[in-house]
C-alpha cells in the first residue's frame, strides 16, 4: 500500500545535519506539540505499531541538538531493548554521529557540538532507578512505561528538573496496555485519578494505533494480520485497539467500556441499593455498592 506524501509526516530538525533526517508522522507530532506546550507528563501509545520508539528518539534528537547544554535521557527497562530500539536505529539513521565522534559507547551518551546531550540508559532492577538520584535531566523519555513500577516512575520525577534557563522540563512516557505498570499508567492517563499532588493538567494521553503509522503499514502490510492472529482476545484488544480494560487473570474477558458502562447519574431514591463484600485473604478486599432499577 503506497502512502500519500502528505501522510508521511513533518520534518522537525532545524539545524544541519538534522534538517533532513528528523521526520515525524502526524500523530507523533502531537507528542512534540505537547512537550513544547509545557505538558509535564504526556503519554503516547496504546496499540502496537503506533511508532512510539521512533517518536521518542527523533524528538529527543531534535530538541537536544539545537539547544546548548540541554540534557536528555531515554530510558528502557532492559539494555537489549534500549540497544535494539534506540541506539542501533539512531546510529543507522544518523551515521554522522559516529563519524564525528559524538557518540560515547562506554557511557552511552551522545554529545552534540553545541553541548546538548542524550543519555541512553536502562533500569532492569527496581532499585536501579536510585542510580539517577542527584542527576538532573530537562527531558526524560520513559519507553514502555508499563514495564516500570510506579515507584520507579515517581522516583525518576525527582531527576526531571531544569538544567538551563527558559527550557521546557518534561518527563514523557510511551507504552502498551499490560505489564507490571498497567494499573498506575491506567490510573493516571486513562482513568485520570490523581493523588499526592498529581495535577490533571500535567497528564495528557495521546492514543496511537497502527493506522497512525502509515510508514510501518507500507513496509509491513501483514503486520495487522500478525496482531489479529493472537489467540488471546484480551491481548488482541490491547495490541490492535489499544484497550486498557485488561487485567491479569480477569474474569470478564468481554468487557467493553462503550457497550457496558454508562455516564454517571443520580440514583433515584426508590431504587434498591445493596452492598457486596469480597474478602481477600491473600489479595486485596473488594467492596461495591449496587443499584437495581
PDB file of C-alpha atoms in Angstrom:
ATOM      1  CA  UNK A   1       0.000   0.000   0.000  1.00  0.00           C
ATOM      2  CA  UNK A   2       1.500   3.304  -1.058  1.00  0.00           C
ATOM      3  CA  UNK A   3       1.455   6.102   1.499  1.00  0.00           C
ATOM      4  CA  UNK A   4       0.397   9.548   0.221  1.00  0.00           C
ATOM      5  CA  UNK A   5       3.165  12.110   0.586  1.00  0.00           C
ATOM      6  CA  UNK A   6       1.058  14.338   2.817  1.00  0.00           C
ATOM      7  CA  UNK A   7       0.703  11.453   5.300  1.00  0.00           C
ATOM      8  CA  UNK A   8       4.404  10.840   5.672  1.00  0.00           C
ATOM      9  CA  UNK A   9       4.796  13.474   8.391  1.00  0.00           C
ATOM     10  CA  UNK A  10       6.637  16.675   9.124  1.00  0.00           C
ATOM     11  CA  UNK A  11      10.311  17.431   9.333  1.00  0.00           C
ATOM     12  CA  UNK A  12      11.255  18.982  12.648  1.00  0.00           C
ATOM     13  CA  UNK A  13      15.047  19.351  12.502  1.00  0.00           C
ATOM     14  CA  UNK A  14      16.186  22.969  12.338  1.00  0.00           C
ATOM     15  CA  UNK A  15      19.948  22.607  12.192  1.00  0.00           C
ATOM     16  CA  UNK A  16      22.267  20.728   9.872  1.00  0.00           C
ATOM     17  CA  UNK A  17      22.698  17.782   9.615  1.00  0.00           C
ATOM     18  CA  UNK A  18      19.377  17.108  11.368  1.00  0.00           C
ATOM     19  CA  UNK A  19      17.394  19.233   8.946  1.00  0.00           C
ATOM     20  CA  UNK A  20      16.777  16.389   6.502  1.00  0.00           C
ATOM     21  CA  UNK A  21      16.810  13.483   8.936  1.00  0.00           C
ATOM     22  CA  UNK A  22      14.232  14.182  11.655  1.00  0.00           C
ATOM     23  CA  UNK A  23      10.775  13.140  10.457  1.00  0.00           C
ATOM     24  CA  UNK A  24       7.600  12.720  12.499  1.00  0.00           C
ATOM     25  CA  UNK A  25       4.224  11.478  11.330  1.00  0.00           C
ATOM     26  CA  UNK A  26       1.148  13.483  12.223  1.00  0.00           C
ATOM     27  CA  UNK A  27       0.195  11.586  15.403  1.00  0.00           C
ATOM     28  CA  UNK A  28       3.832  11.552  16.569  1.00  0.00           C
ATOM     29  CA  UNK A  29       3.941  15.294  16.019  1.00  0.00           C
ATOM     30  CA  UNK A  30       1.202  15.683  18.641  1.00  0.00           C
ATOM     31  CA  UNK A  31       3.652  14.378  21.236  1.00  0.00           C
ATOM     32  CA  UNK A  32       6.163  17.045  20.208  1.00  0.00           C
ATOM     33  CA  UNK A  33       3.453  19.699  20.419  1.00  0.00           C
ATOM     34  CA  UNK A  34       2.526  18.544  23.923  1.00  0.00           C
ATOM     35  CA  UNK A  35       6.154  18.699  25.025  1.00  0.00           C
ATOM     36  CA  UNK A  36       6.716  22.163  23.590  1.00  0.00           C
ATOM     37  CA  UNK A  37       3.479  23.449  25.111  1.00  0.00           C
ATOM     38  CA  UNK A  38       4.684  22.504  28.589  1.00  0.00           C
ATOM     39  CA  UNK A  39       2.597  19.405  29.365  1.00  0.00           C
ATOM     40  CA  UNK A  40       4.806  17.871  32.043  1.00  0.00           C
ATOM     41  CA  UNK A  41       3.874  14.201  31.612  1.00  0.00           C
ATOM     42  CA  UNK A  42       2.313  13.299  28.245  1.00  0.00           C
ATOM     43  CA  UNK A  43       1.780   9.620  27.386  1.00  0.00           C
ATOM     44  CA  UNK A  44       1.979   8.404  23.793  1.00  0.00           C
ATOM     45  CA  UNK A  45       0.789   4.959  22.782  1.00  0.00           C
ATOM     46  CA  UNK A  46      -1.856   2.329  23.289  1.00  0.00           C
ATOM     47  CA  UNK A  47      -1.925  -0.144  20.418  1.00  0.00           C
ATOM     48  CA  UNK A  48       1.178  -1.735  18.955  1.00  0.00           C
ATOM     49  CA  UNK A  49       2.727  -0.259  15.849  1.00  0.00           C
ATOM     50  CA  UNK A  50       1.991   3.376  16.676  1.00  0.00           C
ATOM     51  CA  UNK A  51       5.618   4.443  16.310  1.00  0.00           C
ATOM     52  CA  UNK A  52       6.406   5.057  19.976  1.00  0.00           C
ATOM     53  CA  UNK A  53      10.149   4.462  19.926  1.00  0.00           C
ATOM     54  CA  UNK A  54      10.653   6.425  16.718  1.00  0.00           C
ATOM     55  CA  UNK A  55       8.774   9.383  18.146  1.00  0.00           C
ATOM     56  CA  UNK A  56      10.760   9.429  21.392  1.00  0.00           C
ATOM     57  CA  UNK A  57      14.120   9.079  19.675  1.00  0.00           C
ATOM     58  CA  UNK A  58      13.531  11.660  16.953  1.00  0.00           C
ATOM     59  CA  UNK A  59      12.005  14.215  19.306  1.00  0.00           C
ATOM     60  CA  UNK A  60      14.871  13.829  21.766  1.00  0.00           C
ATOM     61  CA  UNK A  61      17.413  14.228  18.961  1.00  0.00           C
ATOM     62  CA  UNK A  62      15.738  17.352  17.620  1.00  0.00           C
ATOM     63  CA  UNK A  63      15.299  19.068  20.990  1.00  0.00           C
ATOM     64  CA  UNK A  64      18.832  18.411  22.233  1.00  0.00           C
ATOM     65  CA  UNK A  65      20.721  19.117  19.006  1.00  0.00           C
ATOM     66  CA  UNK A  66      19.612  22.715  18.721  1.00  0.00           C
ATOM     67  CA  UNK A  67      19.768  23.767  22.381  1.00  0.00           C
ATOM     68  CA  UNK A  68      23.156  24.276  24.057  1.00  0.00           C
ATOM     69  CA  UNK A  69      23.720  22.301  27.272  1.00  0.00           C
ATOM     70  CA  UNK A  70      20.228  20.773  27.479  1.00  0.00           C
ATOM     71  CA  UNK A  71      20.260  17.284  28.995  1.00  0.00           C
ATOM     72  CA  UNK A  72      18.049  14.422  27.834  1.00  0.00           C
ATOM     73  CA  UNK A  73      17.532  10.836  28.980  1.00  0.00           C
ATOM     74  CA  UNK A  74      15.980   7.885  27.128  1.00  0.00           C
ATOM     75  CA  UNK A  75      15.198   5.018  29.493  1.00  0.00           C
ATOM     76  CA  UNK A  76      14.200   1.410  28.854  1.00  0.00           C
ATOM     77  CA  UNK A  77      13.830  -1.452  31.301  1.00  0.00           C
ATOM     78  CA  UNK A  78      16.458  -3.724  29.682  1.00  0.00           C
ATOM     79  CA  UNK A  79      19.648  -2.911  27.788  1.00  0.00           C
ATOM     80  CA  UNK A  80      18.765  -5.249  24.901  1.00  0.00           C
ATOM     81  CA  UNK A  81      15.568  -3.246  24.332  1.00  0.00           C
ATOM     82  CA  UNK A  82      17.488   0.019  24.597  1.00  0.00           C
ATOM     83  CA  UNK A  83      20.084  -1.072  22.054  1.00  0.00           C
ATOM     84  CA  UNK A  84      17.708  -2.575  19.507  1.00  0.00           C
ATOM     85  CA  UNK A  85      15.021   0.105  19.715  1.00  0.00           C
ATOM     86  CA  UNK A  86      17.142   3.228  20.082  1.00  0.00           C
ATOM     87  CA  UNK A  87      20.924   3.030  19.916  1.00  0.00           C
ATOM     88  CA  UNK A  88      21.232   0.898  16.785  1.00  0.00           C
ATOM     89  CA  UNK A  89      18.447   2.739  14.863  1.00  0.00           C
ATOM     90  CA  UNK A  90      19.934   6.114  15.836  1.00  0.00           C
ATOM     91  CA  UNK A  91      23.393   5.230  14.582  1.00  0.00           C
ATOM     92  CA  UNK A  92      21.919   3.737  11.403  1.00  0.00           C
ATOM     93  CA  UNK A  93      19.668   6.704  10.650  1.00  0.00           C
ATOM     94  CA  UNK A  94      22.302   9.283  11.584  1.00  0.00           C
ATOM     95  CA  UNK A  95      25.734   7.849  10.644  1.00  0.00           C
ATOM     96  CA  UNK A  96      27.381  11.282  11.010  1.00  0.00           C
ATOM     97  CA  UNK A  97      27.035  10.858  14.809  1.00  0.00           C
ATOM     98  CA  UNK A  98      29.655   8.099  14.776  1.00  0.00           C
ATOM     99  CA  UNK A  99      31.684   9.750  12.029  1.00  0.00           C
ATOM    100  CA  UNK A 100      32.074  12.938  14.048  1.00  0.00           C
ATOM    101  CA  UNK A 101      32.852  11.150  17.296  1.00  0.00           C
ATOM    102  CA  UNK A 102      29.773  12.451  19.130  1.00  0.00           C
ATOM    103  CA  UNK A 103      28.776   9.020  20.472  1.00  0.00           C
ATOM    104  CA  UNK A 104      30.435   7.690  23.638  1.00  0.00           C
ATOM    105  CA  UNK A 105      29.723   3.957  23.593  1.00  0.00           C
ATOM    106  CA  UNK A 106      31.173   3.339  27.052  1.00  0.00           C
ATOM    107  CA  UNK A 107      28.950   5.871  28.831  1.00  0.00           C
ATOM    108  CA  UNK A 108      26.022   5.612  26.415  1.00  0.00           C
ATOM    109  CA  UNK A 109      25.964   9.360  25.865  1.00  0.00           C
ATOM    110  CA  UNK A 110      25.508  11.388  22.692  1.00  0.00           C
ATOM    111  CA  UNK A 111      27.075  14.857  22.958  1.00  0.00           C
ATOM    112  CA  UNK A 112      26.212  17.421  20.298  1.00  0.00           C
ATOM    113  CA  UNK A 113      28.727  20.096  19.240  1.00  0.00           C
ATOM    114  CA  UNK A 114      26.552  22.745  20.910  1.00  0.00           C
ATOM    115  CA  UNK A 115      26.793  20.888  24.220  1.00  0.00           C
ATOM    116  CA  UNK A 116      23.387  19.206  24.413  1.00  0.00           C
ATOM    117  CA  UNK A 117      23.453  15.554  25.496  1.00  0.00           C
ATOM    118  CA  UNK A 118      21.293  12.440  25.420  1.00  0.00           C
ATOM    119  CA  UNK A 119      21.969   9.653  27.897  1.00  0.00           C
ATOM    120  CA  UNK A 120      20.737   6.193  26.875  1.00  0.00           C
ATOM    121  CA  UNK A 121      20.178   4.067  29.985  1.00  0.00           C
ATOM    122  CA  UNK A 122      18.316   1.028  31.238  1.00  0.00           C
ATOM    123  CA  UNK A 123      16.794   0.195  34.605  1.00  0.00           C
ATOM    124  CA  UNK A 124      16.416  -3.557  34.837  1.00  0.00           C
ATOM    125  CA  UNK A 125      16.034  -3.897  38.612  1.00  0.00           C
ATOM    126  CA  UNK A 126      13.664  -1.983  40.889  1.00  0.00           C
ATOM    127  CA  UNK A 127      16.413  -0.234  42.844  1.00  0.00           C
ATOM    128  CA  UNK A 128      18.404   0.695  39.734  1.00  0.00           C
ATOM    129  CA  UNK A 129      16.280   3.807  39.487  1.00  0.00           C
ATOM    130  CA  UNK A 130      18.128   5.154  42.513  1.00  0.00           C
ATOM    131  CA  UNK A 131      21.230   5.499  40.327  1.00  0.00           C
ATOM    132  CA  UNK A 132      19.660   8.632  38.862  1.00  0.00           C
ATOM    133  CA  UNK A 133      19.315  10.426  42.196  1.00  0.00           C
ATOM    134  CA  UNK A 134      21.218  13.680  42.153  1.00  0.00           C
ATOM    135  CA  UNK A 135      21.347  13.766  38.343  1.00  0.00           C
ATOM    136  CA  UNK A 136      19.208  16.331  36.504  1.00  0.00           C
ATOM    137  CA  UNK A 137      17.633  15.947  33.058  1.00  0.00           C
ATOM    138  CA  UNK A 138      15.475  18.568  31.340  1.00  0.00           C
ATOM    139  CA  UNK A 139      13.928  15.923  29.064  1.00  0.00           C
ATOM    140  CA  UNK A 140      13.178  12.317  30.009  1.00  0.00           C
ATOM    141  CA  UNK A 141      11.552   9.779  27.717  1.00  0.00           C
ATOM    142  CA  UNK A 142      10.461   6.618  29.547  1.00  0.00           C
ATOM    143  CA  UNK A 143       9.940   3.990  26.879  1.00  0.00           C
ATOM    144  CA  UNK A 144       7.356   1.252  27.554  1.00  0.00           C
ATOM    145  CA  UNK A 145       6.397   2.793  30.877  1.00  0.00           C
ATOM    146  CA  UNK A 146       4.041  -0.118  31.541  1.00  0.00           C
ATOM    147  CA  UNK A 147       7.161  -2.220  32.169  1.00  0.00           C
ATOM    148  CA  UNK A 148       8.161   0.086  35.034  1.00  0.00           C
ATOM    149  CA  UNK A 149       6.780   0.226  38.558  1.00  0.00           C
ATOM    150  CA  UNK A 150       5.085   3.305  39.938  1.00  0.00           C
ATOM    151  CA  UNK A 151       7.961   3.617  42.418  1.00  0.00           C
ATOM    152  CA  UNK A 152      10.427   3.876  39.540  1.00  0.00           C
ATOM    153  CA  UNK A 153       8.360   6.476  37.682  1.00  0.00           C
ATOM    154  CA  UNK A 154       7.812   8.591  40.802  1.00  0.00           C
ATOM    155  CA  UNK A 155      11.469   8.377  41.844  1.00  0.00           C
ATOM    156  CA  UNK A 156      12.653   9.397  38.391  1.00  0.00           C
ATOM    157  CA  UNK A 157      10.480  12.518  38.548  1.00  0.00           C
ATOM    158  CA  UNK A 158      12.938  13.834  41.132  1.00  0.00           C
ATOM    159  CA  UNK A 159      15.606  13.922  38.406  1.00  0.00           C
ATOM    160  CA  UNK A 160      13.393  15.757  35.916  1.00  0.00           C
ATOM    161  CA  UNK A 161      14.384  19.348  36.600  1.00  0.00           C
ATOM    162  CA  UNK A 162      15.778  22.313  34.681  1.00  0.00           C
ATOM    163  CA  UNK A 163      19.491  22.438  33.977  1.00  0.00           C
ATOM    164  CA  UNK A 164      19.317  25.532  31.758  1.00  0.00           C
ATOM    165  CA  UNK A 165      17.021  28.591  31.902  1.00  0.00           C
ATOM    166  CA  UNK A 166      13.934  29.050  29.720  1.00  0.00           C
ATOM    167  CA  UNK A 167      13.610  25.464  28.559  1.00  0.00           C
ATOM    168  CA  UNK A 168      10.712  23.036  28.892  1.00  0.00           C
ATOM    169  CA  UNK A 169      11.049  20.352  31.565  1.00  0.00           C
ATOM    170  CA  UNK A 170       9.164  17.207  30.564  1.00  0.00           C
ATOM    171  CA  UNK A 171       9.115  13.541  31.554  1.00  0.00           C
ATOM    172  CA  UNK A 172       7.001  11.736  28.989  1.00  0.00           C
ATOM    173  CA  UNK A 173       6.030   8.098  28.657  1.00  0.00           C
ATOM    174  CA  UNK A 174       5.159   5.627  25.940  1.00  0.00           C
ATOM    175  CA  UNK A 175       3.659   2.176  26.255  1.00  0.00           C
ATOM    176  CA  UNK A 176       1.106  -0.509  25.512  1.00  0.00           C
ATOM    177  CA  UNK A 177      -1.568  -1.895  27.857  1.00  0.00           C
ATOM    178  CA  UNK A 178      -0.382  -4.767  30.017  1.00  0.00           C
ATOM    179  CA  UNK A 179       2.767  -5.247  32.058  1.00  0.00           C
ATOM    180  CA  UNK A 180       3.633  -4.579  35.676  1.00  0.00           C
ATOM    181  CA  UNK A 181       2.926  -0.865  35.281  1.00  0.00           C
ATOM    182  CA  UNK A 182      -0.507  -1.240  33.700  1.00  0.00           C
ATOM    183  CA  UNK A 183      -2.527  -0.258  36.816  1.00  0.00           C
ATOM    184  CA  UNK A 184      -0.737   3.002  37.618  1.00  0.00           C
ATOM    185  CA  UNK A 185      -0.473   4.059  33.959  1.00  0.00           C
ATOM    186  CA  UNK A 186      -4.190   3.439  33.509  1.00  0.00           C
ATOM    187  CA  UNK A 187      -4.930   5.370  36.708  1.00  0.00           C
ATOM    188  CA  UNK A 188      -3.003   8.444  35.594  1.00  0.00           C
ATOM    189  CA  UNK A 189      -3.669   8.736  31.862  1.00  0.00           C
ATOM    190  CA  UNK A 190      -6.851   6.765  31.179  1.00  0.00           C
ATOM    191  CA  UNK A 191      -8.979   6.959  34.339  1.00  0.00           C
ATOM    192  CA  UNK A 192      -7.349  10.267  35.374  1.00  0.00           C
ATOM    193  CA  UNK A 193      -7.487   9.535  39.089  1.00  0.00           C
ATOM    194  CA  UNK A 194      -4.901  11.772  40.731  1.00  0.00           C
ATOM    195  CA  UNK A 195      -3.331  11.757  44.153  1.00  0.00           C
ATOM    196  CA  UNK A 196      -0.343  13.101  46.094  1.00  0.00           C
ATOM    197  CA  UNK A 197      -0.298  16.490  44.322  1.00  0.00           C
ATOM    198  CA  UNK A 198      -0.530  14.962  40.851  1.00  0.00           C
ATOM    199  CA  UNK A 199      -2.016  17.610  38.553  1.00  0.00           C
ATOM    200  CA  UNK A 200      -4.575  16.829  35.828  1.00  0.00           C
ATOM    201  CA  UNK A 201      -3.086  19.459  33.521  1.00  0.00           C
ATOM    202  CA  UNK A 202       0.279  17.683  33.672  1.00  0.00           C
ATOM    203  CA  UNK A 203      -1.101  14.447  32.206  1.00  0.00           C
ATOM    204  CA  UNK A 204      -2.178  14.104  28.574  1.00  0.00           C
ATOM    205  CA  UNK A 205      -2.907  10.813  26.832  1.00  0.00           C
ATOM    206  CA  UNK A 206      -2.171  10.707  23.089  1.00  0.00           C
ATOM    207  CA  UNK A 207      -3.655   7.463  21.714  1.00  0.00           C
ATOM    208  CA  UNK A 208      -1.810   5.893  18.809  1.00  0.00           C
ATOM    209  CA  UNK A 209      -2.720   2.887  16.691  1.00  0.00           C
ATOM    210  CA  UNK A 210      -1.164   1.084  13.773  1.00  0.00           C
ATOM    211  CA  UNK A 211      -3.286   3.195  11.428  1.00  0.00           C
ATOM    212  CA  UNK A 212      -1.431   6.259  12.741  1.00  0.00           C
ATOM    213  CA  UNK A 213       1.808   4.809  11.391  1.00  0.00           C
ATOM    214  CA  UNK A 214       1.325   4.575   7.604  1.00  0.00           C
ATOM    215  CA  UNK A 215       5.051   4.107   7.042  1.00  0.00           C
ATOM    216  CA  UNK A 216       5.016   0.847   9.000  1.00  0.00           C
ATOM    217  CA  UNK A 217       1.819  -0.243   7.251  1.00  0.00           C
ATOM    218  CA  UNK A 218       3.560   0.317   3.921  1.00  0.00           C
ATOM    219  CA  UNK A 219       6.687  -1.555   4.972  1.00  0.00           C
ATOM    220  CA  UNK A 220       4.800  -4.478   6.518  1.00  0.00           C
ATOM    221  CA  UNK A 221       1.236  -4.778   5.131  1.00  0.00           C
ATOM    222  CA  UNK A 222       0.780  -8.075   7.014  1.00  0.00           C
ATOM    223  CA  UNK A 223       1.544  -6.641  10.468  1.00  0.00           C
ATOM    224  CA  UNK A 224      -2.119  -6.062  11.306  1.00  0.00           C
ATOM    225  CA  UNK A 225      -2.880  -9.702  10.488  1.00  0.00           C
ATOM    226  CA  UNK A 226       0.002 -10.692  12.763  1.00  0.00           C
ATOM    227  CA  UNK A 227      -1.553  -8.780  15.662  1.00  0.00           C
ATOM    228  CA  UNK A 228      -5.023 -10.144  14.904  1.00  0.00           C
ATOM    229  CA  UNK A 229      -3.713 -13.717  14.937  1.00  0.00           C
ATOM    230  CA  UNK A 230      -3.029 -13.591  18.685  1.00  0.00           C
ATOM    231  CA  UNK A 231      -5.277 -16.294  20.200  1.00  0.00           C
ATOM    232  CA  UNK A 232      -5.819 -14.300  23.402  1.00  0.00           C
ATOM    233  CA  UNK A 233      -8.799 -11.941  22.895  1.00  0.00           C
ATOM    234  CA  UNK A 234      -7.551  -9.672  25.666  1.00  0.00           C
ATOM    235  CA  UNK A 235      -4.183  -9.191  24.029  1.00  0.00           C
ATOM    236  CA  UNK A 236      -5.803  -8.642  20.631  1.00  0.00           C
ATOM    237  CA  UNK A 237      -7.901  -5.868  22.160  1.00  0.00           C
ATOM    238  CA  UNK A 238      -4.816  -4.351  23.767  1.00  0.00           C
ATOM    239  CA  UNK A 239      -2.452  -4.571  20.806  1.00  0.00           C
ATOM    240  CA  UNK A 240      -4.904  -3.757  17.996  1.00  0.00           C
ATOM    241  CA  UNK A 241      -7.391  -1.386  19.638  1.00  0.00           C
ATOM    242  CA  UNK A 242      -5.235  -0.066  22.457  1.00  0.00           C
ATOM    243  CA  UNK A 243      -7.793  -1.222  25.050  1.00  0.00           C
ATOM    244  CA  UNK A 244      -6.774  -0.592  28.657  1.00  0.00           C
ATOM    245  CA  UNK A 245      -9.628  -2.696  30.061  1.00  0.00           C
ATOM    246  CA  UNK A 246      -7.442  -5.746  30.560  1.00  0.00           C
ATOM    247  CA  UNK A 247      -6.020  -7.135  33.788  1.00  0.00           C
ATOM    248  CA  UNK A 248      -4.061 -10.288  34.648  1.00  0.00           C
ATOM    249  CA  UNK A 249      -6.434 -13.193  35.398  1.00  0.00           C
ATOM    250  CA  UNK A 250      -9.536 -11.051  34.954  1.00  0.00           C
ATOM    251  CA  UNK A 251     -12.832 -12.964  34.895  1.00  0.00           C
ATOM    252  CA  UNK A 252     -14.822 -10.949  32.345  1.00  0.00           C
ATOM    253  CA  UNK A 253     -12.908 -11.113  29.066  1.00  0.00           C
ATOM    254  CA  UNK A 254     -15.623  -9.338  27.113  1.00  0.00           C
ATOM    255  CA  UNK A 255     -15.511  -6.040  28.983  1.00  0.00           C
ATOM    256  CA  UNK A 256     -16.300  -3.264  26.520  1.00  0.00           C
ATOM    257  CA  UNK A 257     -16.325   0.163  28.114  1.00  0.00           C
ATOM    258  CA  UNK A 258     -18.512   1.775  25.441  1.00  0.00           C
ATOM    259  CA  UNK A 259     -21.099  -1.034  25.406  1.00  0.00           C
ATOM    260  CA  UNK A 260     -21.346  -1.740  29.146  1.00  0.00           C
ATOM    261  CA  UNK A 261     -20.580   1.406  31.125  1.00  0.00           C
ATOM    262  CA  UNK A 262     -22.920   4.392  31.401  1.00  0.00           C
ATOM    263  CA  UNK A 263     -22.333   8.025  32.245  1.00  0.00           C
ATOM    264  CA  UNK A 264     -22.695   8.845  35.964  1.00  0.00           C
ATOM    265  CA  UNK A 265     -26.193   9.890  37.043  1.00  0.00           C
ATOM    266  CA  UNK A 266     -28.101  10.418  40.283  1.00  0.00           C
ATOM    267  CA  UNK A 267     -29.661   7.165  41.539  1.00  0.00           C
ATOM    268  CA  UNK A 268     -33.441   7.564  42.145  1.00  0.00           C
ATOM    269  CA  UNK A 269     -34.416   7.176  45.802  1.00  0.00           C
ATOM    270  CA  UNK A 270     -36.843   4.336  45.095  1.00  0.00           C
ATOM    271  CA  UNK A 271     -34.151   2.048  43.592  1.00  0.00           C
ATOM    272  CA  UNK A 272     -32.928  -0.892  45.655  1.00  0.00           C
ATOM    273  CA  UNK A 273     -29.364  -0.405  46.938  1.00  0.00           C
ATOM    274  CA  UNK A 274     -27.188  -3.104  48.452  1.00  0.00           C
ATOM    275  CA  UNK A 275     -23.523  -3.722  49.177  1.00  0.00           C
ATOM    276  CA  UNK A 276     -21.270  -6.662  48.345  1.00  0.00           C
ATOM    277  CA  UNK A 277     -18.026  -7.634  50.037  1.00  0.00           C
ATOM    278  CA  UNK A 278     -15.409  -9.957  48.538  1.00  0.00           C
ATOM    279  CA  UNK A 279     -12.929 -10.611  51.305  1.00  0.00           C
ATOM    280  CA  UNK A 280      -9.453 -11.496  50.077  1.00  0.00           C
ATOM    281  CA  UNK A 281      -7.182 -13.450  52.371  1.00  0.00           C
ATOM    282  CA  UNK A 282      -4.117 -13.183  50.136  1.00  0.00           C
ATOM    283  CA  UNK A 283      -5.365 -10.483  47.760  1.00  0.00           C
ATOM    284  CA  UNK A 284      -7.000  -7.058  48.270  1.00  0.00           C
ATOM    285  CA  UNK A 285     -10.574  -6.967  49.559  1.00  0.00           C
ATOM    286  CA  UNK A 286     -13.260  -5.542  47.259  1.00  0.00           C
ATOM    287  CA  UNK A 287     -16.435  -3.747  48.345  1.00  0.00           C
ATOM    288  CA  UNK A 288     -19.042  -2.481  45.903  1.00  0.00           C
ATOM    289  CA  UNK A 289     -22.401  -0.723  46.133  1.00  0.00           C
ATOM    290  CA  UNK A 290     -25.040  -1.828  43.618  1.00  0.00           C
ATOM    291  CA  UNK A 291     -28.409  -0.475  42.463  1.00  0.00           C
ATOM    292  CA  UNK A 292     -31.387  -2.203  40.837  1.00  0.00           C
ATOM    293  CA  UNK A 293     -33.990  -0.234  38.919  1.00  0.00           C
TER     294      UNK A 293
END
